[in-house]
């Protein structure tokens, strides 16, 4: 086997202040082999991709080596040219067609300013696409192609300028946006590449494709390789166990009494959500789990009214809530969006101004002015209450760490004792210390009577924080797990169940908008 | 705190002003240091100051209003047309002019928020439409005989300064109060800072944008009316000349006092700095194209400065954050 080994890492580590994202990772890849890397969010998968592709510099002492054409081991910056990556977003330009996208990657300047031959380019593109069993119009702009066809273009582009067949191809969640049958076409292309001698590493959340496609599975947990086993020795149960690990010690969620039903969703649709009904009581924390494309990412926005609803209604304290963020805010609904930079906060403003923005009316003086002293007092009060670090509310928000920014985003809603609190990925990009503080704030809010919805891709977080968790699949609630049966492994199993039972069935409706509906 | 307030980074324009005054005082002392020169300089820059202060509103809300020059021109012609063709009194004519300017601004705002056209393009298109309206109303001719009473409006004096100087101060004070001291001002800055986040915090961002552009249109129209009053003529060609100086002042102003925010105080200081700079060069015998060169250079320099300041802040942010940050998935 050693003769055709393409890639090896030894003692690969990557530390960030306060956290070691990768610890002593030894990874081998041979010609013709397909290796799947699995793990939960935060297990180090992305860091591994970034370390291999040179986006992150690995810690001193780490070795990443790639076999060159002449059979020598290359290391350092030289490896980057030898590892071909396809990122989740594919990196194609939507308005250009296949031919143009394929030629973007070509070395520029070889033919200088001489005109190109459109006919020959088209022919070349066609034959290239066909090698990956693609058969579509190479003159159509990329945005008109299906996600599966797009991924074939991306792979063809990555491979079209390989000098030799035995190189390393790295795919970062290549099927996240694909339907079952499209994923199958992509797998065909990947298998072909491997048969020609390439070594393929692919990162994936989907168990069935891992089991079908990979020769070997590497599982990461907490930045360490916890398993490196041939697929033949695995089944679904074992795989879930590898990914989830043992459940963590539970947080003290306090004794909370459930009050009246406060938030009711009745058959709401919109985005990837396809008819969800949900009731959340005052004092209750309800989690929403589900893989990418299950509708999980859209549910909070739909409840809040920032994502347009195509059907259904939302009731807050028994009264209908129209789909408008302003109305929602005035009725006491708070929303912490998943993308803090784009939607959650105004990074160029001080923490104080972010904190008071949703309810400036309370601070209005007699002349229609803003009572500056009262505002400053309140900002200081909340900075202390959420343990803002540094505790300076006048500091521009972008100067705080991610965790402290998130504390401010949360505090701006907590300030008014929200009736309903909607949290979408509340601890994304948040360090461990701030995570615990944020959990405590959420639990305190629930104890004070808020109805809380937490949507998260982190099963550990949901298992720790929630009274019950609804699991979404294909835009609908597929399962509901109560507190006493709540565990990470259970959530992982429920989220992925659809993959196991019927991996490739696919309704025709909504195929364009919802890339992952079953 | 005091050091930071007085630092070059924070109030560079004040230091530049001091330097300019010092240089010109040595270079052309017998003309530059006379009260009449300063008085006329203030009077001349008052209209630009009013337009620039108005412009701060849409800029703070995150919208470019490239129609602001055309709106000045519209104000100048509409007030003259109302006084002569319609025979209205000065007060009614000025009020209706404000309404016309506000309508143009509001319509630009609707194009931006409802039709979803980028503010740059929407206001550029509107400026051409407004220029056409000006030509149509005036037949591209000057409108004369606006009446004695109306001329006093801009040429009259109070405590040694002409009315426009005082009016610029009043407009500045009102806009300053709204932006810096009221919830509305906070919402305007929030909308400009991050439209999505502001909307999700319950701010009516569309209303804020339309309102800011309408207010800017009204203020620009007011400046136009003052211009007609000063010239005793409705001149259909004066508008576009206000665009660049107003932007130069607003951008230069954004680098002052409030670390990157468009603000009224900075803008007023910037207008004054630019006026002093141009005036001194003119007194020193510089050719007629100097104001254009000076304002253009100032605009580029101001934008360059704003970018550099922002990058420096971000670098500081990165340094400060790295202590805590955890990067993964």
Coordinates of C-alpha atoms in Angstrom, one line a residue, chain A residues 131 161 180 283 287 478:
Chain A
X131 CA -16.2 11.9 -18.5
X161 CA -6.0 20.8 -15.2
X180 CA -30.9 12.2 -3.5
X283 CA -41.1 29.1 30.7
X287 CA -35.2 22.9 20.6
X478 CA -40.4 14.1 12.0

